[in-house]
Short mmCIF file of N, CA, C and O in Angstrom, two decimals:
data_model
loop_
_atom_site.label_atom_id
_atom_site.label_comp_id
_atom_site.label_asym_id
_atom_site.label_seq_id
_atom_site.Cartn_x
_atom_site.Cartn_y
_atom_site.Cartn_z
N MET A 1182 12.55 -110.74 62.25
CA MET A 1182 13.46 -111.82 62.00
C MET A 1182 13.14 -112.97 62.95
O MET A 1182 12.90 -112.77 64.13
N LEU A 1183 13.15 -114.19 62.43
CA LEU A 1183 12.87 -115.38 63.22
C LEU A 1183 14.16 -116.15 63.45
O LEU A 1183 14.92 -116.40 62.52
N ILE A 1184 14.38 -116.54 64.71
CA ILE A 1184 15.55 -117.34 65.06
C ILE A 1184 15.05 -118.68 65.56
O ILE A 1184 14.33 -118.76 66.56
N GLU A 1185 15.41 -119.75 64.87
CA GLU A 1185 14.99 -121.08 65.30
C GLU A 1185 15.78 -121.52 66.52
O GLU A 1185 16.99 -121.36 66.57
N LEU A 1186 15.06 -122.06 67.50
CA LEU A 1186 15.69 -122.56 68.72
C LEU A 1186 15.71 -124.08 68.66
O LEU A 1186 14.66 -124.72 68.67
N LYS A 1187 16.89 -124.63 68.60
CA LYS A 1187 17.02 -126.09 68.53
C LYS A 1187 17.08 -126.72 69.92
O LYS A 1187 16.81 -127.90 70.08
N SER A 1188 17.42 -125.91 70.94
CA SER A 1188 17.44 -126.40 72.31
C SER A 1188 17.17 -125.24 73.26
O SER A 1188 17.37 -124.08 72.91
N ASP A 1189 16.67 -125.59 74.43
CA ASP A 1189 16.38 -124.57 75.45
C ASP A 1189 16.46 -125.25 76.82
O ASP A 1189 16.55 -126.47 76.91
N ALA A 1190 16.40 -124.46 77.87
CA ALA A 1190 16.60 -124.96 79.23
C ALA A 1190 15.57 -126.00 79.66
O ALA A 1190 15.88 -126.92 80.41
N PHE A 1191 14.32 -125.87 79.17
CA PHE A 1191 13.27 -126.80 79.58
C PHE A 1191 12.92 -127.82 78.49
O PHE A 1191 11.90 -128.49 78.58
N PHE A 1192 13.74 -127.90 77.47
CA PHE A 1192 13.56 -128.86 76.38
C PHE A 1192 12.22 -128.70 75.66
O PHE A 1192 11.67 -129.67 75.15
N ILE A 1193 11.71 -127.47 75.63
CA ILE A 1193 10.43 -127.21 74.97
C ILE A 1193 10.52 -127.52 73.48
O ILE A 1193 9.62 -128.15 72.92
N SER A 1194 11.59 -127.10 72.85
CA SER A 1194 11.73 -127.36 71.41
C SER A 1194 11.72 -128.85 71.10
O SER A 1194 11.09 -129.28 70.13
N GLU A 1195 12.37 -129.65 71.93
CA GLU A 1195 12.38 -131.09 71.73
C GLU A 1195 11.00 -131.71 72.04
O GLU A 1195 10.54 -132.61 71.35
N ARG A 1196 10.35 -131.19 73.07
CA ARG A 1196 9.05 -131.73 73.47
C ARG A 1196 7.95 -131.38 72.46
O ARG A 1196 6.98 -132.12 72.32
N LEU A 1197 8.12 -130.27 71.73
CA LEU A 1197 7.18 -129.94 70.66
C LEU A 1197 7.21 -131.03 69.59
O LEU A 1197 6.18 -131.37 69.00
N LYS A 1198 8.39 -131.56 69.32
CA LYS A 1198 8.54 -132.63 68.32
C LYS A 1198 7.79 -133.89 68.74
O LYS A 1198 7.36 -134.66 67.89
N GLU A 1199 7.61 -134.09 70.04
CA GLU A 1199 6.84 -135.23 70.52
C GLU A 1199 5.36 -135.07 70.19
O GLU A 1199 4.65 -136.05 69.98
N ILE A 1200 4.88 -133.83 70.16
CA ILE A 1200 3.49 -133.54 69.81
C ILE A 1200 3.31 -133.74 68.31
O ILE A 1200 2.37 -134.37 67.86
N ASP A 1201 4.22 -133.16 67.53
CA ASP A 1201 4.18 -133.28 66.08
C ASP A 1201 5.59 -133.07 65.56
O ASP A 1201 6.22 -132.05 65.85
N GLU A 1202 6.08 -134.01 64.81
CA GLU A 1202 7.45 -133.98 64.30
C GLU A 1202 7.74 -132.73 63.44
O GLU A 1202 8.87 -132.29 63.34
N SER A 1203 6.70 -132.16 62.85
CA SER A 1203 6.90 -131.00 61.97
C SER A 1203 7.04 -129.68 62.74
O SER A 1203 7.41 -128.66 62.15
N TYR A 1204 6.72 -129.67 64.04
CA TYR A 1204 6.79 -128.43 64.83
C TYR A 1204 8.23 -128.03 65.11
O TYR A 1204 9.09 -128.87 65.34
N TYR A 1205 8.44 -126.72 65.12
CA TYR A 1205 9.71 -126.18 65.58
C TYR A 1205 9.47 -124.84 66.26
O TYR A 1205 8.45 -124.18 66.02
N LEU A 1206 10.37 -124.46 67.11
CA LEU A 1206 10.24 -123.27 67.95
C LEU A 1206 11.13 -122.17 67.41
O LEU A 1206 12.29 -122.41 67.05
N VAL A 1207 10.58 -120.96 67.35
CA VAL A 1207 11.37 -119.80 66.92
C VAL A 1207 11.16 -118.66 67.91
O VAL A 1207 10.17 -118.60 68.62
N PHE A 1208 12.13 -117.75 67.90
CA PHE A 1208 11.98 -116.50 68.63
C PHE A 1208 11.85 -115.39 67.61
O PHE A 1208 12.68 -115.25 66.72
N ASN A 1209 10.76 -114.62 67.70
CA ASN A 1209 10.51 -113.51 66.79
C ASN A 1209 11.16 -112.27 67.39
O ASN A 1209 10.70 -111.76 68.41
N THR A 1210 12.22 -111.78 66.77
CA THR A 1210 12.95 -110.64 67.33
C THR A 1210 12.16 -109.34 67.22
O THR A 1210 12.41 -108.40 67.98
N ILE A 1211 11.20 -109.27 66.32
CA ILE A 1211 10.39 -108.05 66.17
C ILE A 1211 9.37 -107.95 67.30
O ILE A 1211 9.24 -106.91 67.95
N SER A 1212 8.65 -109.05 67.56
CA SER A 1212 7.63 -109.03 68.61
C SER A 1212 8.20 -109.36 69.98
O SER A 1212 7.57 -109.08 71.00
N GLY A 1213 9.38 -109.99 70.01
CA GLY A 1213 9.97 -110.41 71.27
C GLY A 1213 9.27 -111.61 71.89
O GLY A 1213 9.34 -111.82 73.09
N LYS A 1214 8.59 -112.40 71.06
CA LYS A 1214 7.82 -113.54 71.55
C LYS A 1214 8.28 -114.82 70.87
O LYS A 1214 8.84 -114.82 69.79
N TYR A 1215 7.98 -115.94 71.55
CA TYR A 1215 8.25 -117.26 71.00
C TYR A 1215 7.05 -117.70 70.16
O TYR A 1215 5.91 -117.41 70.51
N GLU A 1216 7.33 -118.40 69.07
CA GLU A 1216 6.29 -118.89 68.19
C GLU A 1216 6.53 -120.36 67.87
O GLU A 1216 7.67 -120.82 67.84
N VAL A 1217 5.43 -121.05 67.60
CA VAL A 1217 5.51 -122.43 67.13
C VAL A 1217 5.20 -122.40 65.64
O VAL A 1217 4.24 -121.76 65.20
N HIS A 1218 6.03 -123.08 64.87
CA HIS A 1218 5.85 -123.18 63.41
C HIS A 1218 5.85 -124.66 63.03
O HIS A 1218 6.29 -125.51 63.79
N SER A 1219 5.35 -124.94 61.84
CA SER A 1219 5.31 -126.31 61.33
C SER A 1219 5.83 -126.31 59.90
O SER A 1219 5.33 -125.56 59.05
N ASN A 1220 6.78 -127.19 59.63
CA ASN A 1220 7.31 -127.26 58.27
C ASN A 1220 6.44 -128.11 57.35
O ASN A 1220 6.75 -128.25 56.17
N SER A 1221 5.31 -128.63 57.85
CA SER A 1221 4.41 -129.40 57.00
C SER A 1221 3.29 -128.54 56.42
O SER A 1221 2.52 -129.02 55.60
N GLN A 1222 3.18 -127.31 56.86
CA GLN A 1222 2.15 -126.41 56.34
C GLN A 1222 2.63 -125.77 55.04
O GLN A 1222 3.75 -125.29 54.97
N ILE A 1223 1.75 -125.73 54.07
CA ILE A 1223 2.09 -125.15 52.78
C ILE A 1223 1.79 -123.65 52.80
O ILE A 1223 0.73 -123.22 53.24
N GLY A 1224 2.72 -122.87 52.36
CA GLY A 1224 2.52 -121.42 52.25
C GLY A 1224 2.99 -120.64 53.45
O GLY A 1224 3.68 -119.64 53.31
N CYS A 1225 2.61 -121.06 54.63
CA CYS A 1225 2.98 -120.33 55.85
C CYS A 1225 3.20 -121.35 56.97
O CYS A 1225 2.34 -122.17 57.24
N SER A 1226 4.32 -121.26 57.62
CA SER A 1226 4.66 -122.24 58.65
C SER A 1226 4.12 -121.87 60.03
O SER A 1226 4.11 -122.70 60.94
N TYR A 1227 3.62 -120.64 60.21
CA TYR A 1227 3.18 -120.15 61.52
C TYR A 1227 2.02 -120.97 62.07
O TYR A 1227 1.04 -121.24 61.38
N CYS A 1228 2.09 -121.34 63.34
CA CYS A 1228 1.00 -122.03 64.04
C CYS A 1228 0.42 -121.18 65.16
O CYS A 1228 -0.78 -120.96 65.21
N LEU A 1229 1.27 -120.71 66.08
CA LEU A 1229 0.77 -119.91 67.20
C LEU A 1229 1.90 -119.15 67.86
O LEU A 1229 3.07 -119.49 67.71
N THR A 1230 1.50 -118.13 68.61
CA THR A 1230 2.44 -117.32 69.39
C THR A 1230 2.24 -117.65 70.86
O THR A 1230 1.10 -117.76 71.33
N ASN A 1231 3.32 -117.79 71.57
CA ASN A 1231 3.26 -118.05 73.00
C ASN A 1231 2.71 -116.81 73.71
O ASN A 1231 3.34 -115.75 73.68
N PRO A 1232 1.55 -116.91 74.38
CA PRO A 1232 0.99 -115.74 75.05
C PRO A 1232 1.68 -115.42 76.39
O PRO A 1232 1.45 -114.37 76.97
N ASN A 1233 2.53 -116.33 76.84
CA ASN A 1233 3.22 -116.16 78.12
C ASN A 1233 4.61 -115.59 77.90
O ASN A 1233 5.14 -115.61 76.80
N GLN A 1234 5.23 -115.12 78.96
CA GLN A 1234 6.54 -114.49 78.86
C GLN A 1234 7.66 -115.46 78.51
O GLN A 1234 8.41 -115.24 77.60
N GLY A 1235 7.77 -116.54 79.23
CA GLY A 1235 8.89 -117.46 79.02
C GLY A 1235 8.45 -118.76 78.40
O GLY A 1235 7.30 -118.94 78.01
N LEU A 1236 9.40 -119.66 78.29
CA LEU A 1236 9.11 -120.99 77.77
C LEU A 1236 8.84 -121.93 78.93
O LEU A 1236 9.67 -122.07 79.83
N ASP A 1237 7.67 -122.56 78.92
CA ASP A 1237 7.34 -123.53 79.96
C ASP A 1237 6.24 -124.46 79.46
O ASP A 1237 5.85 -124.41 78.29
N GLU A 1238 5.74 -125.28 80.35
CA GLU A 1238 4.74 -126.30 80.03
C GLU A 1238 3.47 -125.72 79.41
O GLU A 1238 2.79 -126.37 78.63
N ARG A 1239 3.15 -124.47 79.73
CA ARG A 1239 1.93 -123.86 79.20
C ARG A 1239 1.94 -123.78 77.68
O ARG A 1239 0.90 -123.95 77.04
N LEU A 1240 3.11 -123.54 77.09
CA LEU A 1240 3.20 -123.50 75.63
C LEU A 1240 2.90 -124.87 75.04
O LEU A 1240 2.19 -124.99 74.04
N LEU A 1241 3.38 -125.92 75.66
CA LEU A 1241 3.10 -127.28 75.18
C LEU A 1241 1.61 -127.60 75.30
O LEU A 1241 1.02 -128.17 74.38
N GLU A 1242 1.00 -127.22 76.42
CA GLU A 1242 -0.43 -127.47 76.61
C GLU A 1242 -1.26 -126.71 75.58
O GLU A 1242 -2.22 -127.24 75.03
N LEU A 1243 -0.92 -125.45 75.33
CA LEU A 1243 -1.62 -124.66 74.33
C LEU A 1243 -1.46 -125.26 72.94
O LEU A 1243 -2.42 -125.33 72.16
N THR A 1244 -0.28 -125.74 72.63
CA THR A 1244 -0.03 -126.35 71.34
C THR A 1244 -0.88 -127.61 71.16
O THR A 1244 -1.49 -127.82 70.12
N LYS A 1245 -0.97 -128.43 72.19
CA LYS A 1245 -1.81 -129.63 72.13
C LYS A 1245 -3.28 -129.26 71.98
O LYS A 1245 -4.01 -129.86 71.19
N LYS A 1246 -3.70 -128.28 72.75
CA LYS A 1246 -5.10 -127.88 72.76
C LYS A 1246 -5.56 -127.35 71.41
O LYS A 1246 -6.70 -127.57 71.01
N THR A 1247 -4.71 -126.65 70.70
CA THR A 1247 -5.10 -125.99 69.46
C THR A 1247 -4.82 -126.81 68.21
O THR A 1247 -4.98 -126.32 67.10
N ARG A 1248 -4.47 -128.06 68.37
CA ARG A 1248 -4.25 -128.93 67.20
C ARG A 1248 -5.56 -129.17 66.46
O ARG A 1248 -6.63 -129.14 67.05
N ARG A 1249 -5.44 -129.39 65.17
CA ARG A 1249 -6.61 -129.56 64.30
C ARG A 1249 -7.57 -130.63 64.81
O ARG A 1249 -8.79 -130.46 64.74
N GLU A 1250 -7.06 -131.73 65.31
CA GLU A 1250 -7.96 -132.80 65.74
C GLU A 1250 -8.77 -132.43 66.98
O GLU A 1250 -9.72 -133.11 67.33
N ASN A 1251 -8.43 -131.33 67.63
CA ASN A 1251 -9.17 -130.87 68.81
C ASN A 1251 -10.12 -129.72 68.51
O ASN A 1251 -10.65 -129.09 69.42
N ILE A 1252 -10.37 -129.46 67.23
CA ILE A 1252 -11.17 -128.29 66.83
C ILE A 1252 -12.57 -128.30 67.43
O ILE A 1252 -13.07 -127.27 67.88
N TYR A 1253 -13.23 -129.47 67.47
CA TYR A 1253 -14.60 -129.50 67.97
C TYR A 1253 -14.67 -129.21 69.46
O TYR A 1253 -15.56 -128.47 69.91
N GLU A 1254 -13.73 -129.72 70.22
CA GLU A 1254 -13.70 -129.43 71.66
C GLU A 1254 -13.39 -127.95 71.90
O GLU A 1254 -13.97 -127.32 72.77
N LEU A 1255 -12.48 -127.41 71.09
CA LEU A 1255 -12.12 -126.01 71.23
C LEU A 1255 -13.31 -125.10 70.89
O LEU A 1255 -13.58 -124.13 71.60
N LEU A 1256 -14.04 -125.43 69.84
CA LEU A 1256 -15.22 -124.64 69.47
C LEU A 1256 -16.30 -124.71 70.54
O LEU A 1256 -16.96 -123.71 70.84
N LYS A 1257 -16.48 -125.89 71.14
CA LYS A 1257 -17.45 -126.02 72.24
C LYS A 1257 -17.05 -125.13 73.41
O LYS A 1257 -17.90 -124.48 74.02
N GLU A 1258 -15.77 -125.10 73.70
CA GLU A 1258 -15.27 -124.28 74.80
C GLU A 1258 -15.50 -122.79 74.52
O GLU A 1258 -15.93 -122.04 75.40
N VAL A 1259 -15.25 -122.38 73.29
CA VAL A 1259 -15.46 -120.98 72.91
C VAL A 1259 -16.95 -120.63 73.00
O VAL A 1259 -17.32 -119.58 73.54
N ASP A 1260 -17.81 -121.51 72.48
CA ASP A 1260 -19.26 -121.26 72.55
C ASP A 1260 -19.74 -121.16 74.00
O ASP A 1260 -20.53 -120.28 74.34
N LYS A 1261 -19.25 -122.04 74.84
CA LYS A 1261 -19.64 -122.03 76.26
C LYS A 1261 -19.22 -120.72 76.92
O LYS A 1261 -19.99 -120.11 77.67
N GLU A 1262 -18.01 -120.27 76.64
CA GLU A 1262 -17.52 -119.02 77.21
C GLU A 1262 -18.32 -117.83 76.68
O GLU A 1262 -18.65 -116.90 77.44
N ASN A 1263 -18.65 -117.84 75.39
CA ASN A 1263 -19.46 -116.76 74.81
C ASN A 1263 -20.84 -116.69 75.45
O ASN A 1263 -21.35 -115.61 75.71
N GLU A 1264 -21.46 -117.85 75.68
CA GLU A 1264 -22.77 -117.88 76.34
C GLU A 1264 -22.68 -117.32 77.76
O GLU A 1264 -23.56 -116.57 78.20
N LYS A 1265 -21.63 -117.67 78.46
CA LYS A 1265 -21.41 -117.17 79.82
C LYS A 1265 -21.28 -115.64 79.81
O LYS A 1265 -21.89 -114.94 80.63
N LEU A 1266 -20.51 -115.11 78.87
CA LEU A 1266 -20.34 -113.66 78.76
C LEU A 1266 -21.65 -112.97 78.38
O LEU A 1266 -21.96 -111.89 78.90
N GLU A 1267 -22.40 -113.60 77.50
CA GLU A 1267 -23.68 -113.02 77.09
C GLU A 1267 -24.66 -112.96 78.26
O GLU A 1267 -25.35 -111.95 78.45
N ARG A 1268 -24.72 -114.02 79.06
CA ARG A 1268 -25.60 -114.02 80.24
C ARG A 1268 -25.19 -112.93 81.22
O ARG A 1268 -26.03 -112.22 81.78
N ALA A 1269 -23.89 -112.78 81.44
CA ALA A 1269 -23.40 -111.76 82.36
C ALA A 1269 -23.74 -110.36 81.83
O ALA A 1269 -24.14 -109.48 82.60
N ASN A 1270 -23.61 -110.17 80.54
CA ASN A 1270 -23.92 -108.88 79.93
C ASN A 1270 -25.41 -108.57 80.05
O ASN A 1270 -25.79 -107.44 80.40
N LEU A 1271 -26.26 -109.56 79.80
CA LEU A 1271 -27.70 -109.36 79.95
C LEU A 1271 -28.07 -109.03 81.38
O LEU A 1271 -28.93 -108.17 81.64
N GLN A 1272 -27.43 -109.69 82.33
CA GLN A 1272 -27.69 -109.43 83.75
C GLN A 1272 -27.34 -107.99 84.10
O GLN A 1272 -28.10 -107.31 84.79
N LYS A 1273 -26.21 -107.51 83.60
CA LYS A 1273 -25.80 -106.13 83.86
C LYS A 1273 -26.79 -105.14 83.26
O LYS A 1273 -27.13 -104.13 83.86
N GLN A 1274 -27.26 -105.45 82.05
CA GLN A 1274 -28.23 -104.57 81.40
C GLN A 1274 -29.54 -104.53 82.19
O GLN A 1274 -30.15 -103.46 82.33
N MET A 1275 -29.98 -105.68 82.68
CA MET A 1275 -31.20 -105.73 83.47
C MET A 1275 -31.05 -104.93 84.76
O MET A 1275 -31.97 -104.21 85.16
N GLU A 1276 -29.90 -105.02 85.39
CA GLU A 1276 -29.64 -104.26 86.62
C GLU A 1276 -29.66 -102.77 86.36
O GLU A 1276 -30.22 -102.00 87.14
N LYS A 1277 -29.11 -102.34 85.23
CA LYS A 1277 -29.13 -100.91 84.87
C LYS A 1277 -30.54 -100.44 84.60
O LYS A 1277 -30.92 -99.33 84.98
N MET A 1278 -31.33 -101.28 83.94
CA MET A 1278 -32.72 -100.90 83.65
C MET A 1278 -33.53 -100.78 84.92
O MET A 1278 -34.36 -99.88 85.05
N GLU A 1279 -33.29 -101.65 85.89
CA GLU A 1279 -33.99 -101.59 87.16
C GLU A 1279 -33.64 -100.33 87.93
O GLU A 1279 -34.47 -99.77 88.63
N GLU A 1280 -32.37 -99.89 87.79
CA GLU A 1280 -31.94 -98.66 88.47
C GLU A 1280 -32.66 -97.44 87.91
O GLU A 1280 -32.94 -96.49 88.63
N LEU A 1281 -32.93 -97.46 86.61
CA LEU A 1281 -33.61 -96.34 85.97
C LEU A 1281 -35.06 -96.34 86.36
O LEU A 1281 -35.75 -95.41 86.48
#
């Protein structure tokens, strides 16, 4: 069950509207997490789940970061992180081979 939050202690629900007027904040009673939804999306209003425990500035930053117009920057960031992980994994494999 989703409960829409029209106000909260840190005005997160109101500040989401500053990012995009269609955004609204809900609490998912099944998962126990806060979610951002958009009433402009057709079919499904879900946008993202707050990965943090409470409501704070981090949810607003994540919402801004994951907006459609930021897709190219986000993909570059993911690619960069994947390359970093791949290099670290190769280094570990090389170290194991040297031990053998």
